[in-house]
Short mmCIF file of C-alpha atoms in Angstrom, two decimals:
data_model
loop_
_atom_site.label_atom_id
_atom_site.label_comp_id
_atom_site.label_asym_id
_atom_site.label_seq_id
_atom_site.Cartn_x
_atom_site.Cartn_y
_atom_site.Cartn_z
CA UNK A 20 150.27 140.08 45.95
CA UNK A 21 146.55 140.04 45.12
CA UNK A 22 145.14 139.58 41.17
CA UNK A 23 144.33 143.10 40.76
CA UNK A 24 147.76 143.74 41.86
CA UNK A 25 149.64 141.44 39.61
CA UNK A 26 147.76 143.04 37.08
CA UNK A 27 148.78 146.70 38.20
CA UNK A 28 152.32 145.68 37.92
CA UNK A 29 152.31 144.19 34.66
CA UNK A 30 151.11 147.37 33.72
CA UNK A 31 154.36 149.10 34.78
CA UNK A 32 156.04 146.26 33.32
CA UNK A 33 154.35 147.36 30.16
CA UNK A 34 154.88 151.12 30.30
CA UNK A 35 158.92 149.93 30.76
CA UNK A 36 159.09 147.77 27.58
CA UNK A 37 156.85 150.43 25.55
CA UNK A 38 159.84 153.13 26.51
CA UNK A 39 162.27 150.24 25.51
CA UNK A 40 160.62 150.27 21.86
CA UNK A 41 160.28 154.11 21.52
CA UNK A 42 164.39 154.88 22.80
CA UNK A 43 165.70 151.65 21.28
CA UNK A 44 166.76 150.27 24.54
CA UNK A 45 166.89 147.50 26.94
CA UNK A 46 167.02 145.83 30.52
CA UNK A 47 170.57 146.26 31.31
CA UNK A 48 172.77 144.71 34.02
CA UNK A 49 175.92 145.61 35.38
CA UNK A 50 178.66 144.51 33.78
CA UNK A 51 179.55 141.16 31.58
CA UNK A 52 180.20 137.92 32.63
CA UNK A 53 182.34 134.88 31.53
CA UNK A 54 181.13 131.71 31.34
CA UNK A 55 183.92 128.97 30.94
CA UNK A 56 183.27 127.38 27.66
CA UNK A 57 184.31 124.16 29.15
CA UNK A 58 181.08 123.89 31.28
CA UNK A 59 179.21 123.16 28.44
CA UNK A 60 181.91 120.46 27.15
CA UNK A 61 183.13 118.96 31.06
CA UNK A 62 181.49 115.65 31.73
CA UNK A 63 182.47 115.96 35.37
CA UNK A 64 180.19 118.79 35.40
CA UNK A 65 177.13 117.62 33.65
CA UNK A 66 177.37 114.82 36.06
CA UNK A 67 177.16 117.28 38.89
CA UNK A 68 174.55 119.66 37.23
CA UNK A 69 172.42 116.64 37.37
CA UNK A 70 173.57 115.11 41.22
CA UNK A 71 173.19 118.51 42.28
CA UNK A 72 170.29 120.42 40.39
CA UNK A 73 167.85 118.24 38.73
CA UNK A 74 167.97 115.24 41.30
CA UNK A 75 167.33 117.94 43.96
CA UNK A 76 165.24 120.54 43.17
CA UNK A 77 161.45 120.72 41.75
CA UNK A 78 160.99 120.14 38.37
CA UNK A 79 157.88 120.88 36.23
CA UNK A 80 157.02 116.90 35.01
CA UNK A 81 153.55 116.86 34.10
CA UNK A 82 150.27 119.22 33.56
CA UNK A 83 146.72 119.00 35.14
CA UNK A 84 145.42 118.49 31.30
CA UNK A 85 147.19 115.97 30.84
CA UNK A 86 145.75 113.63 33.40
CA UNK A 87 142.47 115.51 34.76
CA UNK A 88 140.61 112.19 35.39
CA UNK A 89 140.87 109.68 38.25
CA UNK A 90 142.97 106.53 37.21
CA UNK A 91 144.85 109.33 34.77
CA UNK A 92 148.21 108.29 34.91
CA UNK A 93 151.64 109.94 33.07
CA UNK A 94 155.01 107.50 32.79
CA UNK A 95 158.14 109.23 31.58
CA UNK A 96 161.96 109.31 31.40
CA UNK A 97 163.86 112.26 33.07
CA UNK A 98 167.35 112.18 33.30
CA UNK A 99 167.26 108.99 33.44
CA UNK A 100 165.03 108.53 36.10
CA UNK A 101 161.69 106.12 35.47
CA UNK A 102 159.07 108.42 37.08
CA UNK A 103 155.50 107.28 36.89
CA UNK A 104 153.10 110.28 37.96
CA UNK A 105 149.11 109.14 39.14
CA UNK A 106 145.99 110.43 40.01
CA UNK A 107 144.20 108.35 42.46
CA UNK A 108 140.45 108.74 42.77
CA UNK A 109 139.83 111.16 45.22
CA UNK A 110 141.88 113.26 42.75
CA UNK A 111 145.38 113.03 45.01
CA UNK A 112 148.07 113.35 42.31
CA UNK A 113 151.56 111.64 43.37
CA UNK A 114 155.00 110.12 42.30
CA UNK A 115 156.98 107.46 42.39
CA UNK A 116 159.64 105.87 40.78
CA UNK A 117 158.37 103.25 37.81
CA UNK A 118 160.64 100.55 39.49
CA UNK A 119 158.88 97.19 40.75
CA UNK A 120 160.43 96.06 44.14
CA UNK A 121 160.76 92.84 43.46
CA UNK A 122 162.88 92.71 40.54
CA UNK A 123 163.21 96.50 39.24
CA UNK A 124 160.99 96.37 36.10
CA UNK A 125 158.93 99.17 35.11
CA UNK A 126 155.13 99.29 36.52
CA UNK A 127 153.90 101.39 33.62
CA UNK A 128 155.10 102.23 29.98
CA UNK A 129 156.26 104.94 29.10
CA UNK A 130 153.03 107.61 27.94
CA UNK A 131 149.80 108.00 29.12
CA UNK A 132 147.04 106.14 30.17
CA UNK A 133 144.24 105.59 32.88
CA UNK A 134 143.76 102.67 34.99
CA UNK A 135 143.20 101.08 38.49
CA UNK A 136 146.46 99.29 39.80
CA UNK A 137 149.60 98.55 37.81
CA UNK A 138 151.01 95.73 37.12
CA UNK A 139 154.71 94.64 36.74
CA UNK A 140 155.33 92.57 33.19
CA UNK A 141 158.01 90.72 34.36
CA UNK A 142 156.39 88.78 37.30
CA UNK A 143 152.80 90.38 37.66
CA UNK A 144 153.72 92.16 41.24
CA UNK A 145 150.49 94.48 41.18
CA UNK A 146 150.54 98.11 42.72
CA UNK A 147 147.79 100.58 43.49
CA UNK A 148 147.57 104.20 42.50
CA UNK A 149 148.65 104.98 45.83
CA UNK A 150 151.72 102.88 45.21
CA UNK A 151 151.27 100.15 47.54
CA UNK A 152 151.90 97.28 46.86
CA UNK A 153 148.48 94.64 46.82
CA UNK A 154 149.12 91.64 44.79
CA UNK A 155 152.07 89.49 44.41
CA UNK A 156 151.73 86.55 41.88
CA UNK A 157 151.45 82.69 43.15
CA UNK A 158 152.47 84.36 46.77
CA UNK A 159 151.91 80.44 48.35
CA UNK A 160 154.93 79.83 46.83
CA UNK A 161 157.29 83.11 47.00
CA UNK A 162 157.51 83.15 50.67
CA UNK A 163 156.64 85.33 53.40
CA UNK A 164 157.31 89.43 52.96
CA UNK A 165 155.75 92.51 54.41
CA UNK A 166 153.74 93.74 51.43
CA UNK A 167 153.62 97.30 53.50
CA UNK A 168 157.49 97.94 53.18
CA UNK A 169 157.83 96.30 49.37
CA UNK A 170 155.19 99.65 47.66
CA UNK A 171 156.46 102.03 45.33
CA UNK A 172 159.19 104.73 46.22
CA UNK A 173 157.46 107.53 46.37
CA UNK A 174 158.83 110.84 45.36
CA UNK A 175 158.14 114.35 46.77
CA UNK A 176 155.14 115.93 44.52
CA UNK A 177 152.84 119.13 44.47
CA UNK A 178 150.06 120.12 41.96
CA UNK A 179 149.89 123.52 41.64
CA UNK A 180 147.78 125.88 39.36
CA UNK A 181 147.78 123.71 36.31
CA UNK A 182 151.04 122.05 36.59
CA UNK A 183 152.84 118.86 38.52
CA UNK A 184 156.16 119.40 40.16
CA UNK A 185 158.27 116.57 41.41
CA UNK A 186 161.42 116.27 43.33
CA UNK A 187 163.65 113.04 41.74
CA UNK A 188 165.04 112.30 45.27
CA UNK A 189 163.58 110.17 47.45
CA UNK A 190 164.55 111.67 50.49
CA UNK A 191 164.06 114.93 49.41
CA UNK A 192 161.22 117.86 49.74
CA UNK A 193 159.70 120.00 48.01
CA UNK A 194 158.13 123.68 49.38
CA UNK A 195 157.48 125.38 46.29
CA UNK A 196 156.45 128.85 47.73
CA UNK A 197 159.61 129.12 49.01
CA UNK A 198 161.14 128.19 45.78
CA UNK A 199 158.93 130.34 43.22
CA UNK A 200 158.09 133.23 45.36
CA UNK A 201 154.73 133.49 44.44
CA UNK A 202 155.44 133.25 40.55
CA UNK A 203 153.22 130.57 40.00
CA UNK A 204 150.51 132.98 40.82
CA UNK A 205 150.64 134.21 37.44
CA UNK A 206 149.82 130.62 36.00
CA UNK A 207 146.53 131.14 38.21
CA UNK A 208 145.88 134.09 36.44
CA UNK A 209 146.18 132.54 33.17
CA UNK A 210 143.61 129.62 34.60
CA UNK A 211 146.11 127.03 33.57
CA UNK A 212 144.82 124.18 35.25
CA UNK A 213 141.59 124.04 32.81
CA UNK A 214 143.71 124.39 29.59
CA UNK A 215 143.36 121.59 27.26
CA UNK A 216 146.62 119.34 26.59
CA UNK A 217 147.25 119.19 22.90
CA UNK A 218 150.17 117.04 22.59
CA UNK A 219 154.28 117.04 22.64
CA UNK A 220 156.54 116.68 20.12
CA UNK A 221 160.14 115.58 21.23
CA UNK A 222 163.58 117.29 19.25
CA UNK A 223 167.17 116.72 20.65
CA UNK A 224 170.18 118.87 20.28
CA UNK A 225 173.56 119.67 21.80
CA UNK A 226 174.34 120.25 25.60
CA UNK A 227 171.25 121.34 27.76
CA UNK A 228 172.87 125.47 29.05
CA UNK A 229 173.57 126.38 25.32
CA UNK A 230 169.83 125.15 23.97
CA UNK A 231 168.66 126.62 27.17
CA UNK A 232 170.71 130.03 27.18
CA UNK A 233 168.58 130.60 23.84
CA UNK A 234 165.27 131.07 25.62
CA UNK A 235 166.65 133.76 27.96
CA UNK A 236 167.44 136.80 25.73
CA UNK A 237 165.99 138.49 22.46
CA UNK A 238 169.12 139.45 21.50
CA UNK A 239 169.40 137.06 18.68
CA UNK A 240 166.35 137.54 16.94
CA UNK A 241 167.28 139.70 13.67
CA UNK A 242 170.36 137.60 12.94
CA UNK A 243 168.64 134.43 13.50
CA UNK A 244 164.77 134.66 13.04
CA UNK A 245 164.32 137.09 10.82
CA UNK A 246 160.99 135.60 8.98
CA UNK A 247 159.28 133.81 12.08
CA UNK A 248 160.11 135.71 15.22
CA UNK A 249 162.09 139.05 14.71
CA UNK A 250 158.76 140.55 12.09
CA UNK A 251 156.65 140.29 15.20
CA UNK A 252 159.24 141.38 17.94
CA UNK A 253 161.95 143.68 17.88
CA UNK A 254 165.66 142.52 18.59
CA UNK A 255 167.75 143.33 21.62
CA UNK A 256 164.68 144.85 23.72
CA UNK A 257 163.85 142.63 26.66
CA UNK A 258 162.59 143.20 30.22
CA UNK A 259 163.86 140.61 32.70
CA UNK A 260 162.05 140.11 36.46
CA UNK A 261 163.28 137.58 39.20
CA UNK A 262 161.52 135.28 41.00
CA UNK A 263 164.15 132.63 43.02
CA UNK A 264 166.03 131.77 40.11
CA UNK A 265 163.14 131.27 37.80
CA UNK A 266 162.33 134.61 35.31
CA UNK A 267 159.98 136.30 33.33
CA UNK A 268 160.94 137.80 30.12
CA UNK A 269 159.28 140.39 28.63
CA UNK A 270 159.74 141.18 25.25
CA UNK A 271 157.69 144.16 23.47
CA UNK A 272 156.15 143.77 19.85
CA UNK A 273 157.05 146.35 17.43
CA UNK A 274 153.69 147.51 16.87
CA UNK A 275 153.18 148.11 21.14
CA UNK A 276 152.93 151.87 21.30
CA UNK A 277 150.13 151.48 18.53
CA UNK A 278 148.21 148.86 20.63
CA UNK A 279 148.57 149.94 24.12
CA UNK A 280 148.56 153.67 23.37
CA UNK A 281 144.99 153.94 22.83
CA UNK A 282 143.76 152.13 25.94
CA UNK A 283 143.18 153.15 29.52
CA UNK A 284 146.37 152.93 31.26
CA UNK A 285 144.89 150.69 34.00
CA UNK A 286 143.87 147.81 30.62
CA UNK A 287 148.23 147.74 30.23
CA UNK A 288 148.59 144.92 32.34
CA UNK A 289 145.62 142.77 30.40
CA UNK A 290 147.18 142.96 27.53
CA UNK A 291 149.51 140.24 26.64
CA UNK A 292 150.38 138.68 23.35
CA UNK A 293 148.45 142.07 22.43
CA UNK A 294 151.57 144.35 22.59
CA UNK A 295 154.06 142.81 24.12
CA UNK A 296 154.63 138.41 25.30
CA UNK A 297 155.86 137.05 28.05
CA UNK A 298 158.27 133.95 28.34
CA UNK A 299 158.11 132.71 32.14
CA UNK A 300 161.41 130.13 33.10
CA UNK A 301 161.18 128.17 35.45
CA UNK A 302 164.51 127.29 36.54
CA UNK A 303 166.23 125.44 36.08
CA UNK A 304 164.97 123.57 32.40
CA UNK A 305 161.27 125.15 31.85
CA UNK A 306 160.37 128.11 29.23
CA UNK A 307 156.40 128.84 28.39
CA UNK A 308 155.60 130.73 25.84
CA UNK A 309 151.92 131.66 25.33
CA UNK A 310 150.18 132.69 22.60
CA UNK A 311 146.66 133.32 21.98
CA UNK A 312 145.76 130.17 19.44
CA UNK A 313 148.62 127.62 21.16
CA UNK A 314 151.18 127.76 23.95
CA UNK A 315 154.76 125.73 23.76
CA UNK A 316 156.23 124.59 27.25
CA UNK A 317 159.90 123.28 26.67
CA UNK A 318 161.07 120.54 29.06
CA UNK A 319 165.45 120.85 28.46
CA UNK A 320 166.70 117.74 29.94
CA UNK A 321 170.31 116.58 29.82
CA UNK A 322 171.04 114.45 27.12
CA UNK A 323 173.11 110.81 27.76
CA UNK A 324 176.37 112.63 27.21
CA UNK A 325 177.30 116.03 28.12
CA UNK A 326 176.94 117.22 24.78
CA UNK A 327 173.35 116.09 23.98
CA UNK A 328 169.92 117.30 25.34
CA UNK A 329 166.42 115.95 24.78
CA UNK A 330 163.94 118.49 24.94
CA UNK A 331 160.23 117.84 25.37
CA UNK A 332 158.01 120.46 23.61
CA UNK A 333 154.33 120.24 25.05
CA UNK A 334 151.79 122.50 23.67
CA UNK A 335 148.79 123.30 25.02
CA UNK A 336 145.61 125.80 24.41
CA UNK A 337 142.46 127.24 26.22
CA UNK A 338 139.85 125.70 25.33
CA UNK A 339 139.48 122.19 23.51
CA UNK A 340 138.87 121.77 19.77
CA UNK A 341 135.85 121.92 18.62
CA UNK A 342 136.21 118.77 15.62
CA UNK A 343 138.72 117.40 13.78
CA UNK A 344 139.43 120.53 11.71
CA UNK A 345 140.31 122.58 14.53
CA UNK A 346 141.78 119.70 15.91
CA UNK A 347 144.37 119.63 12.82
CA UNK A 348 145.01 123.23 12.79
CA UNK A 349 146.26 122.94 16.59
CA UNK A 350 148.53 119.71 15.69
CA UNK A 351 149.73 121.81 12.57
CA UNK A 352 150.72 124.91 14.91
CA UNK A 353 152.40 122.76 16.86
CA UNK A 354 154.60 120.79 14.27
CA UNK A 355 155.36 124.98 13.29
CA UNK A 356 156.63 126.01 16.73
CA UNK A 357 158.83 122.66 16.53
CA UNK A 358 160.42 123.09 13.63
CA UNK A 359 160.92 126.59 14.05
CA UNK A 360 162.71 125.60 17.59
CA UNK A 361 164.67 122.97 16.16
CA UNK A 362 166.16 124.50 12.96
CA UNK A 363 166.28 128.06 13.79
CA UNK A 364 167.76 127.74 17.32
CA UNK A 365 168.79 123.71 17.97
CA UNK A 366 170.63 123.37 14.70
CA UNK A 367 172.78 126.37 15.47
CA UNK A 368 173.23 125.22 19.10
CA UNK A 369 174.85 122.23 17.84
CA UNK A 370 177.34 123.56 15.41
CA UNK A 371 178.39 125.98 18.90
CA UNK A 372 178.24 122.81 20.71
CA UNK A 373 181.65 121.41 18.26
CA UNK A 374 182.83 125.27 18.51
CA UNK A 375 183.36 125.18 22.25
CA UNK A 376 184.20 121.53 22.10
CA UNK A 377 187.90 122.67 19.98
CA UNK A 378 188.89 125.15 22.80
CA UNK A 379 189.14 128.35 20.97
CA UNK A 380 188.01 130.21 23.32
CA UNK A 381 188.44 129.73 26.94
CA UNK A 382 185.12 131.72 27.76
CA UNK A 383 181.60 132.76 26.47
CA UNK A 384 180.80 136.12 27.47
CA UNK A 385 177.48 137.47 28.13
CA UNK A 386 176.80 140.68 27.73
CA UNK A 387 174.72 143.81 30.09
CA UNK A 388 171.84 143.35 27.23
CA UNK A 389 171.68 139.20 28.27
CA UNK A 390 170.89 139.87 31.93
CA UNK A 391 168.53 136.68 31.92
CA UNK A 392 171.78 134.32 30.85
CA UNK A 393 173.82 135.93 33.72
CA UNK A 394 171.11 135.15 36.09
CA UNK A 395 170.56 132.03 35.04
CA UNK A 396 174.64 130.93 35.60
CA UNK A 397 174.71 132.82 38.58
CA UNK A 398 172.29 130.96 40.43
CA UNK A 399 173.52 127.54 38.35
CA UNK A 400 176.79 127.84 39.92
CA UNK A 401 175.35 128.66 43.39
CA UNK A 402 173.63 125.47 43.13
CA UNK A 403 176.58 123.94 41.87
CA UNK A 404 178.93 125.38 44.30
CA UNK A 405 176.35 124.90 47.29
CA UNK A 406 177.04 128.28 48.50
CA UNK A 407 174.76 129.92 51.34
CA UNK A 408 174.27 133.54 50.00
CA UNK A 409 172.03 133.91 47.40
CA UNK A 410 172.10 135.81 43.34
CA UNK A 411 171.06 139.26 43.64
CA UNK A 412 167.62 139.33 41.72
CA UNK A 413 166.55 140.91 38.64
CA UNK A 414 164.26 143.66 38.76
#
């Protein structure tokens, strides 16, 4: 599908959650679904969500802004995998494990940073960009080895359109038109890869499905935000679209008939965070929200137990400050949209966390109106249950 019609589409998209507003109604699926409540509790299973789902499929790591420049270079943590991410200097981003092969230190702490070759603390082994391995310390007196075996283990990686995917197996592969169905189109739209990287802020709260099943529906938003989110955007009125098992939420503003209404019909599609926002998942731990002045990208990972998550709020914005003022105004919006995550929707997510954890109920049920948390466990458990036909999308 071509830009112009992307654009057409969103414009239908539009029209849809503009009727939602005006008949006080939503996306609705078929029926409910249970969800046993001891998925969220099971260690056995949070093992296996992570054998099975994270180690294996593509995950979202890293963004062009945050290393644009040759020698850019981005260490981190995920699920308990040391992945160090690099630009090399004919702009070639790649992966690898941060493990040394002699002795398994880390190459690179964790962060940022920008450099030439990498160098092992423990016993000075040094690595290029390119992870191969070109310096080993006092080698007279190690002993022969074939420097062209001993590089870093390289990991399956794509840039794409403003953002970094990796794969965390080895042995795997990654083909991510096949896996996004031309979603991440839309993140060319948005011209993502010349955004300017702001910063991240890091919160932690209870398993990583219940912090993550609050992304995926508006239904909570009177009830739970009703000063920060629920003024700007009506409850229980979402549009839901399928693409693989990552989504894009629509949700409508209140004010949307009065701010699409008197524009040409063909301008609908243009007009988000201007009548109506979009929050695009990628599945299976990802949710974007943009806004005009800032955008929050959450990273859910699974926490050290089966109970705990760490979540990784990045924020990022269109064009770079301008001086420190504006610079303090971004980092300000940013602390806002963290705290506003943590103790409006974390906090809460914890106290279900011991709720589910006492067995009173043997099942969380989601309703019609939460289409986007049925889609989301329906293609979890085909994952998870390596079956060979395939959720029936959302449209």
């Amino acid at each position: 599908m071509d830009r112009a019609s992307r654009i057409g589409h969103l414009g239908e998209v539009a029209e849809t959650m503009l009727d939602y507003v005006e008949t006080k109604s939503t996306f609705q699926g078929k029926g409910t679904m249970k969800v046993p409540s001891a998925s969220y509790c099971d260690d056995a299973i949070y093992r296996k969500e992570i054998d099975l789902v994270f180690k294996k499929l593509p995950l979202m790591l890293a963004f062009t802004a945050e290393m644009k420049n040759p020698g850019d270079y981005k260490a981190m943590d995920a699920v308990g995998m040391p992945v160090l991410i690099t630009r090399d200097k004919d702009g070639t981003v790649r992966a690898f494990l941060n493990v040394c092969s002699h002795r398994g230190a880390p190459v690179a702490e964790e962060g940022h940073g920008n450099c030439s070759r990498f160098v092992c603390k423990y016993h000075s082994w040094t690595y290029g960009r390119d992870g191969k391995l070109i310096g080993i310390s006092e080698k007279q007196t190690f002993g022969d080895v074939d420097r062209a075996e001993l590089g870093l283990r390289q990991l399956p990686c794509e840039e794409r359109n403003g953002m970094i995917f990796v794969v965390l197996d080895p042995n795997g592969s990654i083909d991510l038109d096949a896996y996004y169905r031309g979603y991440l189109d839309d993140f060319a739209d948005l011209g993502l890869a010349d955004w300017h990287y702001v910063g991240n802020r890091t919160i932690f709260g209870a398993n990583w499905k219940i912090a993550f099943d609050g992304y995926l529906e508006g239904y909570h938003f009177q009830s739970l935000h009703p000063e920060t989110i629920f003024p700007r955007t009506p409850s229980n009125c979402t549009h839901y679209e399928g693409f693989g098992p990552s989504m894009r939420i629509g949700f409508p503003q209140h004010e949307i008939a009065n701010l699409l209404k008197p524009l040409p019909r063909e301008e609908w599609g243009t007009r988000e965070n201007y009548g109506y926002d979009f929050v695009r998942i990628l599945f299976p731990n990802v949710s974007i929200f943009v806004a005009p002045e800032i955008t929050q990208v959450a990273q859910l990972f699974p926490g050290p137990t089966v109970g705990e998550n760490r979540t990784v709020l990045n924020y990022l914005c269109r064009e770079a400050p301008k001086d420190a003022e504006e610079e303090e105004k971004l980092q300000q919006m940013a602390n806002f949209f963290r705290d506003v995550t943590y103790e409006e929707d974390y906090v809460i997510g914890m106290q279900i966390q011991k709720g589910l954890e006492t067995g009173a109920h043997e099942n969380l049920i989601f309703g019609k109106n939460e289409r986007g948390n049925q889609y989301f466990h329906e293609w979890l458990n085909w994952y998870m249950a390596q079956d060979t036909t395939a959720p029936e999308p959302v449209m």
